[in-house]
């Protein structure tokens, strides 16, 4: 699935609710999902871990819809080489 | 760009560094990016806002690589209808 396709689907399913909830409450919900991801990383339930990764990405797409940001454009600089050092793999100073 | 393609690119560019950093530090970095997204939502700089959305998605993909989760599979349940009520648009009780 394309990133843009996911974001469009999230808009079709949820944008009216997202608008009614508002950007701050939607951001708060995103962080709630990040917390659930943290918990899933601790418990070791693979199905739950997959579920929570999906929820974080879905809520990030909902928030991007509210903010008018195209996620696929936003992340395009990671598509080929490191946006900082321009190498692949990244050769930036580490850590 | 496909979600899977982004995740593969993140692995190609960063997985050795991600492994060296470890899952906890990578999770911490994800939350740092979520914080930067919060700040970008406040300041109103559109280019910076787009940048931070991209960073959150990129770090989520890095963390998924470390955890062995395929993000595209994880989010597939949002591709057509609401995974809770099975309607499109979602017709779950609100709020």
Short mmCIF file of C-alpha atoms in Angstrom, two decimals:
data_model
loop_
_atom_site.label_atom_id
_atom_site.label_comp_id
_atom_site.label_asym_id
_atom_site.label_seq_id
_atom_site.Cartn_x
_atom_site.Cartn_y
_atom_site.Cartn_z
CA UNK A 1 0.00 0.00 0.00
CA UNK A 2 1.25 3.47 -0.82
CA UNK A 3 1.70 5.93 2.03
CA UNK A 4 -0.60 8.33 0.20
CA UNK A 5 -3.23 5.61 -0.19
CA UNK A 6 -3.21 4.97 3.57
CA UNK A 7 -3.54 8.67 4.31
CA UNK A 8 -6.45 8.97 1.85
CA UNK A 9 -8.17 5.99 3.43
CA UNK A 10 -7.77 7.51 6.89
CA UNK A 11 -9.33 10.74 5.58
CA UNK A 12 -12.24 8.86 4.03
CA UNK A 13 -12.87 6.90 7.21
CA UNK A 14 -12.16 9.47 9.91
CA UNK A 15 -11.56 13.05 8.80
CA UNK A 16 -14.96 14.34 9.93
CA UNK A 17 -14.43 12.82 13.37
CA UNK A 18 -10.82 14.06 13.40
CA UNK A 19 -12.02 17.59 12.65
CA UNK A 20 -14.67 17.40 15.35
CA UNK A 21 -12.07 16.15 17.85
CA UNK A 22 -9.54 18.77 16.82
CA UNK A 23 -5.77 18.84 16.37
CA UNK A 24 -4.82 18.93 20.04
CA UNK A 25 -7.00 15.98 21.04
CA UNK A 26 -5.84 14.08 17.95
CA UNK A 27 -2.21 14.72 18.89
CA UNK A 28 -3.00 13.52 22.42
CA UNK A 29 -4.51 10.34 20.97
CA UNK A 30 -1.38 9.80 18.87
CA UNK A 31 0.74 9.95 22.03
CA UNK A 32 -1.66 7.51 23.73
CA UNK A 33 -0.96 5.06 20.89
CA UNK A 34 2.79 5.65 21.29
CA UNK A 35 2.36 4.68 24.94
CA UNK A 36 0.50 1.53 23.95
CA UNK A 37 3.35 0.72 21.57
CA UNK A 38 5.81 1.09 24.46
CA UNK A 39 3.75 -1.34 26.51
CA UNK A 40 3.49 -3.82 23.62
CA UNK A 41 7.32 -3.73 23.30
CA UNK A 42 7.50 -4.76 26.94
CA UNK A 43 4.96 -7.58 26.96
CA UNK A 44 6.26 -9.50 23.94
CA UNK A 45 2.85 -10.31 22.40
CA UNK A 46 3.69 -10.19 18.68
CA UNK A 47 0.11 -9.71 17.46
CA UNK A 48 -0.41 -6.86 19.90
CA UNK A 49 2.92 -5.30 18.91
CA UNK A 50 1.91 -5.35 15.24
CA UNK A 51 -1.49 -3.90 16.17
CA UNK A 52 0.07 -0.99 18.04
CA UNK A 53 2.55 -0.16 15.27
CA UNK A 54 -0.44 0.02 12.94
CA UNK A 55 -2.33 2.29 15.31
CA UNK A 56 0.57 4.73 15.68
CA UNK A 57 0.91 4.98 11.90
CA UNK A 58 -2.86 5.36 11.46
CA UNK A 59 -3.10 8.18 14.02
CA UNK A 60 -0.06 9.90 12.53
CA UNK A 61 -1.89 9.85 9.18
CA UNK A 62 -5.05 11.26 10.81
CA UNK A 63 -3.04 14.08 12.37
CA UNK A 64 -1.33 14.78 9.03
CA UNK A 65 -4.79 15.02 7.42
CA UNK A 66 -5.82 17.63 9.98
CA UNK A 67 -2.60 19.59 9.46
CA UNK A 68 -2.79 19.39 5.66
CA UNK A 69 0.55 17.58 5.36
CA UNK A 70 1.20 14.86 2.76
CA UNK A 71 3.10 12.15 4.65
CA UNK A 72 4.57 10.64 1.50
CA UNK A 73 6.11 13.97 0.50
CA UNK A 74 7.23 14.51 4.09
CA UNK A 75 9.18 11.25 4.26
CA UNK A 76 10.47 11.25 0.65
CA UNK A 77 13.93 12.46 1.70
CA UNK A 78 14.50 9.03 3.30
CA UNK A 79 13.70 7.13 0.10
CA UNK A 80 17.23 6.72 -1.28
CA UNK A 81 20.09 8.07 0.83
CA UNK A 82 20.58 9.59 4.26
CA UNK A 83 19.27 13.17 4.00
CA UNK A 84 22.12 14.35 6.22
CA UNK A 85 25.25 12.68 4.79
CA UNK A 86 23.79 11.63 1.39
CA UNK A 87 25.28 8.13 1.78
CA UNK A 88 23.55 4.73 1.76
CA UNK A 89 24.03 3.26 4.27
CA UNK A 90 24.24 6.38 6.39
CA UNK A 91 27.79 7.38 7.30
CA UNK A 92 27.02 10.21 9.72
CA UNK A 93 29.05 10.35 12.96
CA UNK A 94 27.67 7.81 15.45
CA UNK A 95 26.32 7.79 18.07
CA UNK B 1 6.04 5.31 -2.26
CA UNK B 2 4.85 2.09 -0.70
CA UNK B 3 4.98 1.79 3.08
CA UNK B 4 7.08 -1.36 2.66
CA UNK B 5 9.47 0.48 0.35
CA UNK B 6 10.01 3.19 2.96
CA UNK B 7 10.66 0.61 5.65
CA UNK B 8 13.16 -1.22 3.40
CA UNK B 9 14.94 2.02 2.63
CA UNK B 10 15.18 2.82 6.34
CA UNK B 11 16.69 -0.63 6.93
CA UNK B 12 19.20 -0.17 4.13
CA UNK B 13 20.25 3.24 5.41
CA UNK B 14 20.11 2.77 9.17
CA UNK B 15 19.52 -0.75 10.49
CA UNK B 16 23.13 -1.32 11.59
CA UNK B 17 23.08 1.94 13.53
CA UNK B 18 19.59 1.16 14.85
CA UNK B 19 20.84 -2.22 16.12
CA UNK B 20 23.88 -0.62 17.73
CA UNK B 21 21.66 1.98 19.42
CA UNK B 22 19.12 -0.61 20.51
CA UNK B 23 15.34 -0.73 20.81
CA UNK B 24 15.01 1.40 23.94
CA UNK B 25 17.16 4.25 22.66
CA UNK B 26 15.43 4.05 19.28
CA UNK B 27 12.03 4.26 21.00
CA UNK B 28 13.31 7.26 22.97
CA UNK B 29 14.39 8.90 19.72
CA UNK B 30 10.93 8.29 18.25
CA UNK B 31 9.37 10.12 21.19
CA UNK B 32 11.88 12.95 20.74
CA UNK B 33 10.60 13.31 17.18
CA UNK B 34 7.00 13.27 18.44
CA UNK B 35 7.99 16.17 20.71
CA UNK B 36 9.48 18.05 17.77
CA UNK B 37 6.23 17.46 15.88
CA UNK B 38 4.31 18.99 18.80
CA UNK B 39 6.54 22.05 18.67
CA UNK B 40 6.19 22.35 14.89
CA UNK B 41 2.38 22.30 15.29
CA UNK B 42 2.74 25.28 17.61
CA UNK B 43 5.10 27.45 15.59
CA UNK B 44 3.21 27.33 12.27
CA UNK B 45 6.30 26.87 10.03
CA UNK B 46 4.87 24.64 7.26
CA UNK B 47 8.23 23.36 5.99
CA UNK B 48 9.29 22.44 9.51
CA UNK B 49 5.92 20.78 10.17
CA UNK B 50 6.31 18.63 7.07
CA UNK B 51 9.90 17.82 8.10
CA UNK B 52 8.81 16.63 11.56
CA UNK B 53 5.96 14.47 10.23
CA UNK B 54 8.55 12.81 7.98
CA UNK B 55 10.92 12.26 10.90
CA UNK B 56 8.24 10.64 13.07
CA UNK B 57 7.31 8.25 10.26
CA UNK B 58 10.98 7.48 9.54
CA UNK B 59 11.78 6.68 13.18
CA UNK B 60 8.62 4.58 13.46
CA UNK B 61 9.89 2.56 10.48
CA UNK B 62 13.33 2.20 12.09
CA UNK B 63 11.76 0.94 15.30
CA UNK B 64 9.57 -1.48 13.33
CA UNK B 65 12.72 -2.80 11.63
CA UNK B 66 14.31 -3.49 15.02
CA UNK B 67 11.13 -5.20 16.26
CA UNK B 68 10.70 -7.27 13.10
CA UNK B 69 7.27 -5.79 12.33
CA UNK B 70 6.06 -5.06 8.79
CA UNK B 71 4.35 -1.66 9.02
CA UNK B 72 2.32 -2.21 5.86
CA UNK B 73 0.81 -5.40 7.26
CA UNK B 74 0.31 -3.70 10.62
CA UNK B 75 -1.75 -0.85 9.15
CA UNK B 76 -3.60 -2.88 6.49
CA UNK B 77 -6.76 -3.08 8.59
CA UNK B 78 -7.27 0.66 7.97
CA UNK B 79 -7.10 0.31 4.17
CA UNK B 80 -10.83 0.02 3.41
CA UNK B 81 -13.23 0.31 6.33
CA UNK B 82 -13.07 1.10 10.05
CA UNK B 83 -11.63 -2.03 11.71
CA UNK B 84 -14.02 -1.55 14.63
CA UNK B 85 -17.44 -0.85 13.02
CA UNK B 86 -16.58 -2.05 9.46
CA UNK B 87 -18.17 1.09 7.99
CA UNK B 88 -16.66 3.75 5.72
CA UNK B 89 -16.80 6.44 6.91
CA UNK B 90 -16.51 5.15 10.46
CA UNK B 91 -19.81 5.04 12.34
CA UNK B 92 -18.50 4.11 15.80
CA UNK B 93 -19.97 5.99 18.78
CA UNK B 94 -18.36 9.44 19.04
CA UNK B 95 -16.57 10.89 20.90
#
